[in-house]
PDB file of C-alpha atoms in Angstrom:
ATOM      1  CA  MET A   1      -8.402   9.929   0.896  1.00 95.00           C
ATOM      2  CA  THR A   2      -8.352  12.473  -1.899  1.00 96.00           C
ATOM      3  CA  TYR A   3      -5.611  14.200  -3.859  1.00 95.00           C
ATOM      4  CA  PRO A   4      -6.029  18.075  -4.043  1.00 88.00           C
ATOM      5  CA  ASN A   5      -4.988  18.272  -7.749  1.00 91.00           C
ATOM      6  CA  ILE A   6      -4.941  15.429 -10.323  1.00 96.00           C
ATOM      7  CA  ILE A   7      -3.697  15.797 -14.145  1.00 97.00           C
ATOM      8  CA  LYS A   8      -3.952  13.196 -16.996  1.00 98.00           C
ATOM      9  CA  ALA A   9      -0.544  12.051 -18.450  1.00 98.00           C
ATOM     10  CA  GLU A  10       0.562   9.274 -20.983  1.00 98.00           C
ATOM     11  CA  PHE A  11       3.277   7.261 -19.582  1.00 98.00           C
ATOM     12  CA  LEU A  12       6.647   6.730 -21.550  1.00 98.00           C
ATOM     13  CA  SER A  13       9.025   4.991 -19.453  1.00 97.00           C
ATOM     14  CA  ARG A  14      10.702   4.484 -16.274  1.00 95.00           C
ATOM     15  CA  THR A  15      14.143   5.476 -16.056  1.00 91.00           C
ATOM     16  CA  ASN A  16      14.405   3.793 -12.241  1.00 92.00           C
ATOM     17  CA  ARG A  17      12.719   3.124  -9.315  1.00 89.00           C
ATOM     18  CA  PHE A  18      11.857   6.860  -8.422  1.00 93.00           C
ATOM     19  CA  VAL A  19      11.547   8.208 -11.790  1.00 96.00           C
ATOM     20  CA  ALA A  20       9.607   8.134 -15.066  1.00 97.00           C
ATOM     21  CA  GLU A  21       9.120  10.004 -18.153  1.00 98.00           C
ATOM     22  CA  VAL A  22       5.665  11.119 -18.968  1.00 98.00           C
ATOM     23  CA  LYS A  23       4.013  13.572 -21.535  1.00 98.00           C
ATOM     24  CA  VAL A  24       1.539  15.942 -20.387  1.00 96.00           C
ATOM     25  CA  GLY A  25       0.275  18.913 -21.671  1.00 90.00           C
ATOM     26  CA  GLY A  26       2.117  17.925 -24.842  1.00 93.00           C
ATOM     27  CA  GLN A  27       5.300  18.158 -23.262  1.00 96.00           C
ATOM     28  CA  GLN A  28       7.603  15.527 -22.016  1.00 98.00           C
ATOM     29  CA  GLU A  29       8.123  15.649 -18.157  1.00 97.00           C
ATOM     30  CA  THR A  30      10.177  13.835 -15.468  1.00 97.00           C
ATOM     31  CA  VAL A  31       7.871  12.750 -12.836  1.00 97.00           C
ATOM     32  CA  HIS A  32       8.519  11.098  -9.450  1.00 96.00           C
ATOM     33  CA  VAL A  33       7.005   7.631  -9.065  1.00 96.00           C
ATOM     34  CA  LYS A  34       5.293   7.133  -5.468  1.00 93.00           C
ATOM     35  CA  ASN A  35       6.128   3.292  -5.517  1.00 92.00           C
ATOM     36  CA  THR A  36       9.389   1.727  -5.502  1.00 84.00           C
ATOM     37  CA  GLY A  37       7.997  -1.734  -6.506  1.00 86.00           C
ATOM     38  CA  ARG A  38       8.386  -3.044  -9.986  1.00 85.00           C
ATOM     39  CA  CYS A  39       4.655  -2.284 -11.349  1.00 92.00           C
ATOM     40  CA  LYS A  40       6.209  -3.758 -14.739  1.00 91.00           C
ATOM     41  CA  GLU A  41       2.315  -5.106 -15.303  1.00 93.00           C
ATOM     42  CA  LEU A  42       1.091  -1.556 -14.790  1.00 96.00           C
ATOM     43  CA  LEU A  43       3.463   0.895 -16.485  1.00 96.00           C
ATOM     44  CA  ILE A  44       3.526   0.107 -19.601  1.00 97.00           C
ATOM     45  CA  PRO A  45       4.370   2.985 -22.490  1.00 97.00           C
ATOM     46  CA  GLY A  46       1.310   4.534 -23.914  1.00 97.00           C
ATOM     47  CA  CYS A  47      -0.982   3.946 -20.883  1.00 98.00           C
ATOM     48  CA  GLU A  48      -2.863   6.644 -18.942  1.00 98.00           C
ATOM     49  CA  VAL A  49      -1.260   7.703 -15.577  1.00 98.00           C
ATOM     50  CA  TRP A  50      -2.302  10.572 -13.215  1.00 98.00           C
ATOM     51  CA  LEU A  51       0.042  12.796 -11.462  1.00 98.00           C
ATOM     52  CA  THR A  52      -0.064  15.095  -8.396  1.00 96.00           C
ATOM     53  CA  GLU A  53       1.570  18.715  -7.770  1.00 93.00           C
ATOM     54  CA  PRO A  54       2.519  19.054  -4.223  1.00 91.00           C
ATOM     55  CA  LYS A  55       4.262  22.281  -5.075  1.00 86.00           C
ATOM     56  CA  THR A  56       6.636  21.618  -2.007  1.00 87.00           C
ATOM     57  CA  GLU A  57       9.580  23.364  -2.116  1.00 87.00           C
ATOM     58  CA  GLY A  58      13.437  22.194  -3.111  1.00 87.00           C
ATOM     59  CA  ARG A  59      11.875  19.212  -5.311  1.00 90.00           C
ATOM     60  CA  LYS A  60      13.503  17.943  -8.305  1.00 91.00           C
ATOM     61  CA  THR A  61      10.481  17.010 -10.221  1.00 95.00           C
ATOM     62  CA  ARG A  62       7.209  19.032 -10.375  1.00 94.00           C
ATOM     63  CA  TYR A  63       4.868  15.901 -10.297  1.00 96.00           C
ATOM     64  CA  ASP A  64       4.116  12.586  -8.850  1.00 96.00           C
ATOM     65  CA  LEU A  65       2.715   9.869 -10.310  1.00 98.00           C
ATOM     66  CA  VAL A  66       0.046   8.428  -8.141  1.00 98.00           C
ATOM     67  CA  ALA A  67      -2.435   6.386 -10.659  1.00 98.00           C
ATOM     68  CA  VAL A  68      -2.484   4.269 -13.804  1.00 98.00           C
ATOM     69  CA  LYS A  69      -4.823   2.760 -15.873  1.00 98.00           C
ATOM     70  CA  LYS A  70      -4.297  -1.136 -16.263  1.00 96.00           C
ATOM     71  CA  SER A  71      -4.723  -2.469 -19.963  1.00 93.00           C
ATOM     72  CA  THR A  72      -7.975  -3.979 -18.710  1.00 94.00           C
ATOM     73  CA  GLY A  73      -9.528  -0.505 -17.992  1.00 96.00           C
ATOM     74  CA  VAL A  74      -8.750  -0.661 -14.216  1.00 97.00           C
ATOM     75  CA  ILE A  75      -7.667   2.032 -12.274  1.00 98.00           C
ATOM     76  CA  PHE A  76      -4.440   1.198  -9.943  1.00 98.00           C
ATOM     77  CA  ASN A  77      -3.377   3.449  -7.194  1.00 98.00           C
ATOM     78  CA  ILE A  78       0.443   2.830  -6.754  1.00 97.00           C
ATOM     79  CA  ASP A  79       1.019   5.589  -4.057  1.00 97.00           C
ATOM     80  CA  SER A  80       2.834   3.398  -1.597  1.00 96.00           C
ATOM     81  CA  GLN A  81       1.821   6.169   1.175  1.00 96.00           C
ATOM     82  CA  ALA A  82      -2.069   6.149   0.230  1.00 98.00           C
ATOM     83  CA  PRO A  83      -2.685   2.499   1.891  1.00 98.00           C
ATOM     84  CA  ASN A  84      -1.739   3.962   5.482  1.00 98.00           C
ATOM     85  CA  LYS A  85      -3.446   7.432   5.126  1.00 97.00           C
ATOM     86  CA  VAL A  86      -6.800   6.117   4.155  1.00 98.00           C
ATOM     87  CA  MET A  87      -6.025   3.199   7.177  1.00 98.00           C
ATOM     88  CA  ARG A  88      -5.880   5.970   9.570  1.00 98.00           C
ATOM     89  CA  GLU A  89      -9.405   7.514   8.103  1.00 97.00           C
ATOM     90  CA  TRP A  90     -10.605   4.094   8.563  1.00 98.00           C
ATOM     91  CA  LEU A  91      -9.026   3.276  11.912  1.00 98.00           C
ATOM     92  CA  ASP A  92     -10.820   6.781  12.929  1.00 97.00           C
ATOM     93  CA  THR A  93     -14.396   5.418  12.286  1.00 97.00           C
ATOM     94  CA  GLN A  94     -14.096   1.846  14.063  1.00 97.00           C
ATOM     95  CA  GLY A  95     -14.391   3.068  17.879  1.00 96.00           C
ATOM     96  CA  TYR A  96     -11.123   2.571  19.267  1.00 98.00           C
ATOM     97  CA  ASP A  97     -10.222   4.768  22.267  1.00 98.00           C
ATOM     98  CA  LYS A  98      -6.830   5.299  20.863  1.00 98.00           C
ATOM     99  CA  VAL A  99      -4.863   5.116  17.455  1.00 98.00           C
ATOM    100  CA  THR A 100      -1.174   5.888  17.337  1.00 98.00           C
ATOM    101  CA  PRO A 101       0.902   5.428  14.175  1.00 98.00           C
ATOM    102  CA  GLU A 102       4.731   4.363  13.754  1.00 96.00           C
ATOM    103  CA  TYR A 103       4.312   2.804  16.969  1.00 97.00           C
ATOM    104  CA  THR A 104       7.904   1.346  17.980  1.00 95.00           C
ATOM    105  CA  TYR A 105       7.513  -2.640  19.122  1.00 93.00           C
ATOM    106  CA  GLY A 106      11.167  -4.511  19.373  1.00 87.00           C
ATOM    107  CA  ASP A 107      12.920  -3.592  16.201  1.00 86.00           C
ATOM    108  CA  SER A 108      10.483  -2.300  14.020  1.00 90.00           C
ATOM    109  CA  ARG A 109       8.022   0.077  13.687  1.00 94.00           C
ATOM    110  CA  ILE A 110       4.637  -1.081  13.248  1.00 97.00           C
ATOM    111  CA  ASP A 111       2.479   1.031  11.401  1.00 98.00           C
ATOM    112  CA  PHE A 112      -0.749   1.337  14.175  1.00 98.00           C
ATOM    113  CA  TYR A 113      -1.165   0.779  17.628  1.00 98.00           C
ATOM    114  CA  MET A 114      -4.880   0.976  18.711  1.00 98.00           C
ATOM    115  CA  GLU A 115      -6.574   0.471  22.129  1.00 98.00           C
ATOM    116  CA  ARG A 116     -10.114  -0.429  22.494  1.00 97.00           C
ATOM    117  CA  GLY A 117     -10.718  -0.720  26.421  1.00 96.00           C
ATOM    118  CA  ASN A 118      -8.508  -3.335  27.802  1.00 96.00           C
ATOM    119  CA  GLU A 119      -7.576  -4.819  24.621  1.00 97.00           C
ATOM    120  CA  LYS A 120      -4.304  -3.811  22.854  1.00 98.00           C
ATOM    121  CA  TYR A 121      -3.944  -4.192  18.805  1.00 98.00           C
ATOM    122  CA  LEU A 122      -0.943  -4.174  16.692  1.00 98.00           C
ATOM    123  CA  LEU A 123      -1.929  -3.774  12.773  1.00 98.00           C
ATOM    124  CA  GLU A 124       0.804  -3.797  10.227  1.00 98.00           C
ATOM    125  CA  ILE A 125      -0.488  -2.489   6.603  1.00 98.00           C
ATOM    126  CA  LYS A 126       0.517  -3.647   2.879  1.00 97.00           C
ATOM    127  CA  GLY A 127      -0.513  -2.284  -0.126  1.00 97.00           C
ATOM    128  CA  CYS A 128      -1.539  -4.240  -2.972  1.00 97.00           C
ATOM    129  CA  THR A 129      -1.012  -3.089  -6.419  1.00 97.00           C
ATOM    130  CA  LEU A 130      -0.094  -6.241  -8.285  1.00 96.00           C
ATOM    131  CA  GLU A 131      -3.318  -8.267  -9.811  1.00 96.00           C
ATOM    132  CA  PHE A 132      -3.609 -11.173 -11.828  1.00 94.00           C
ATOM    133  CA  ASP A 133      -7.107 -12.872 -12.756  1.00 94.00           C
ATOM    134  CA  GLY A 134      -8.833 -11.290 -10.201  1.00 95.00           C
ATOM    135  CA  ILE A 135      -6.437 -11.684  -7.355  1.00 97.00           C
ATOM    136  CA  GLY A 136      -4.105 -10.076  -5.544  1.00 97.00           C
ATOM    137  CA  TYR A 137      -0.542 -10.782  -4.957  1.00 97.00           C
ATOM    138  CA  PHE A 138       1.943  -9.035  -2.513  1.00 97.00           C
ATOM    139  CA  PRO A 139       4.957  -8.609  -2.695  1.00 95.00           C
ATOM    140  CA  ASP A 140       5.790  -7.455  -6.223  1.00 91.00           C
ATOM    141  CA  ALA A 141       9.391  -7.280  -5.262  1.00 89.00           C
ATOM    142  CA  PRO A 142      11.420  -9.226  -2.399  1.00 91.00           C
ATOM    143  CA  THR A 143      10.781  -7.433   1.193  1.00 93.00           C
ATOM    144  CA  GLU A 144      12.741  -8.398   3.865  1.00 94.00           C
ATOM    145  CA  ARG A 145      11.214  -5.729   5.811  1.00 92.00           C
ATOM    146  CA  GLY A 146       8.051  -7.006   5.146  1.00 94.00           C
ATOM    147  CA  VAL A 147       9.237 -10.686   6.586  1.00 96.00           C
ATOM    148  CA  LYS A 148      10.720  -8.934   9.771  1.00 95.00           C
ATOM    149  CA  HIS A 149       7.261  -7.126  10.581  1.00 95.00           C
ATOM    150  CA  ILE A 150       5.594 -10.132  10.230  1.00 97.00           C
ATOM    151  CA  ARG A 151       7.836 -11.738  12.482  1.00 96.00           C
ATOM    152  CA  GLU A 152       7.611  -9.008  15.327  1.00 96.00           C
ATOM    153  CA  LEU A 153       3.595  -9.482  15.054  1.00 97.00           C
ATOM    154  CA  ILE A 154       3.909 -13.077  15.847  1.00 98.00           C
ATOM    155  CA  LYS A 155       6.114 -12.270  19.041  1.00 97.00           C
ATOM    156  CA  ALA A 156       3.244  -9.475  19.803  1.00 97.00           C
ATOM    157  CA  LYS A 157       0.673 -12.151  19.547  1.00 98.00           C
ATOM    158  CA  SER A 158       2.717 -14.311  21.989  1.00 97.00           C
ATOM    159  CA  GLU A 159       2.868 -11.404  24.290  1.00 97.00           C
ATOM    160  CA  GLY A 160      -0.751 -10.592  24.539  1.00 96.00           C
ATOM    161  CA  PHE A 161      -1.509  -8.449  21.440  1.00 98.00           C
ATOM    162  CA  ASN A 162      -4.404  -8.561  18.940  1.00 98.00           C
ATOM    163  CA  ALA A 163      -1.728  -8.871  15.985  1.00 98.00           C
ATOM    164  CA  ALA A 164      -3.067  -8.445  12.327  1.00 98.00           C
ATOM    165  CA  ILE A 165      -1.684  -8.078   8.914  1.00 98.00           C
ATOM    166  CA  GLY A 166      -3.850  -5.851   6.667  1.00 98.00           C
ATOM    167  CA  PHE A 167      -3.524  -5.619   2.988  1.00 98.00           C
ATOM    168  CA  VAL A 168      -5.276  -2.350   1.225  1.00 98.00           C
ATOM    169  CA  ILE A 169      -6.088  -3.232  -2.059  1.00 98.00           C
ATOM    170  CA  GLN A 170      -5.508  -0.279  -4.432  1.00 98.00           C
ATOM    171  CA  MET A 171      -7.850  -1.068  -7.241  1.00 98.00           C
ATOM    172  CA  ASP A 172     -11.599  -1.973  -7.271  1.00 98.00           C
ATOM    173  CA  GLY A 173     -12.891  -5.660  -7.682  1.00 97.00           C
ATOM    174  CA  VAL A 174     -10.388  -7.668  -5.953  1.00 98.00           C
ATOM    175  CA  THR A 175     -11.226  -9.195  -2.487  1.00 97.00           C
ATOM    176  CA  GLU A 176      -8.224 -11.464  -1.637  1.00 97.00           C
ATOM    177  CA  VAL A 177      -4.293 -10.965  -1.591  1.00 98.00           C
ATOM    178  CA  ARG A 178      -2.376 -14.213  -1.833  1.00 98.00           C
ATOM    179  CA  PRO A 179       1.731 -14.402  -0.946  1.00 97.00           C
ATOM    180  CA  ASN A 180       3.457 -13.992  -3.756  1.00 97.00           C
ATOM    181  CA  ILE A 181       5.933 -17.046  -3.304  1.00 96.00           C
ATOM    182  CA  ALA A 182       7.267 -16.936  -6.861  1.00 95.00           C
ATOM    183  CA  THR A 183       8.574 -13.690  -5.982  1.00 94.00           C
ATOM    184  CA  HIS A 184       9.751 -14.046  -2.261  1.00 96.00           C
ATOM    185  CA  PRO A 185       8.831 -17.467  -1.177  1.00 97.00           C
ATOM    186  CA  GLU A 186      10.199 -16.604   2.481  1.00 97.00           C
ATOM    187  CA  PHE A 187       7.205 -13.944   2.890  1.00 97.00           C
ATOM    188  CA  GLY A 188       4.970 -16.679   1.888  1.00 97.00           C
ATOM    189  CA  THR A 189       6.250 -18.974   4.700  1.00 98.00           C
ATOM    190  CA  ALA A 190       6.473 -15.931   7.317  1.00 97.00           C
ATOM    191  CA  MET A 191       2.789 -15.620   6.346  1.00 98.00           C
ATOM    192  CA  GLU A 192       1.835 -19.324   7.136  1.00 97.00           C
ATOM    193  CA  GLU A 193       3.916 -19.149  10.738  1.00 98.00           C
ATOM    194  CA  ALA A 194       1.913 -16.155  11.124  1.00 98.00           C
ATOM    195  CA  LYS A 195      -1.487 -17.395  10.454  1.00 97.00           C
ATOM    196  CA  ALA A 196      -0.962 -20.290  12.732  1.00 98.00           C
ATOM    197  CA  ALA A 197       0.349 -18.068  15.419  1.00 98.00           C
ATOM    198  CA  GLY A 198      -2.806 -16.498  15.543  1.00 98.00           C
ATOM    199  CA  VAL A 199      -2.119 -13.393  13.704  1.00 98.00           C
ATOM    200  CA  LYS A 200      -5.019 -12.233  11.710  1.00 98.00           C
ATOM    201  CA  VAL A 201      -4.830 -11.372   8.133  1.00 98.00           C
ATOM    202  CA  LEU A 202      -7.230  -8.821   6.921  1.00 98.00           C
ATOM    203  CA  PHE A 203      -8.113  -7.639   3.300  1.00 98.00           C
ATOM    204  CA  PHE A 204      -9.437  -3.882   2.557  1.00 98.00           C
ATOM    205  CA  THR A 205     -11.269  -3.764  -0.081  1.00 98.00           C
ATOM    206  CA  CYS A 206     -11.006  -0.206  -2.131  1.00 98.00           C
ATOM    207  CA  HIS A 207     -12.630   1.966  -4.572  1.00 98.00           C
ATOM    208  CA  THR A 208     -10.106   3.823  -6.859  1.00 98.00           C
ATOM    209  CA  GLU A 209     -10.538   6.830  -8.600  1.00 97.00           C
ATOM    210  CA  PRO A 210      -7.812   8.772 -10.325  1.00 97.00           C
ATOM    211  CA  ASP A 211      -7.808  11.211  -7.252  1.00 97.00           C
ATOM    212  CA  LYS A 212      -9.178   9.245  -4.555  1.00 97.00           C
ATOM    213  CA  LEU A 213      -8.571   5.853  -2.622  1.00 98.00           C
ATOM    214  CA  VAL A 214     -11.697   4.687  -0.574  1.00 98.00           C
ATOM    215  CA  ILE A 215     -11.979   1.807   1.752  1.00 98.00           C
ATOM    216  CA  THR A 216     -15.337   0.165   1.026  1.00 98.00           C
ATOM    217  CA  GLY A 217     -14.981  -3.082   3.355  1.00 97.00           C
ATOM    218  CA  MET A 218     -12.997  -5.834   5.451  1.00 98.00           C
ATOM    219  CA  THR A 219     -12.976  -9.479   5.300  1.00 97.00           C
ATOM    220  CA  GLU A 220     -10.505 -11.783   7.274  1.00 95.00           C
ATOM    221  CA  GLY A 221      -8.375 -14.224   5.015  1.00 89.00           C
TER     222      GLY A 221
END
């Protein structure tokens, strides 16, 4: 996926989960942060960030903050909508007979339902923006919703679906994502239960640029 317009800015501060202050074109600007996670190791005062200008009516802010350069020099896409967009692009190249986003299963909406012949698939996608020493971690904040989705995938597997959870790694150079049990132990427990039940864990490596996020490969964990 590619953003139609992108502009560099300097990050100043984060007001709350949704809003940040940046300096763009020599002026301070309030922008929308397209990621409600903490991102505290990324959004550091003075760092380089990139913004898009959606130009939709009724917005309170002119720009969306979608990418940031970490102190290591690596560019991270932090747009929480990007993983599903790039995944849809990738799935459309994989020969499925049917790809349905936002599929209702049980009490949840699973990101993708696919069919290939008589086989039925459910795939839940999580974006990874947390990295330490070349390893990705998820989540960067507690996610009861994420645990709920894993429980649904375990149930789906028992009912004959090919069930998987996929981590879209929103940076270059990382090939593995581990449960961040320090932040949310229950998520780690749910992941172990899912693996034991036969739910696949997939890692999608990506190439990231300020205006682009592209899936480059897939491995199974």
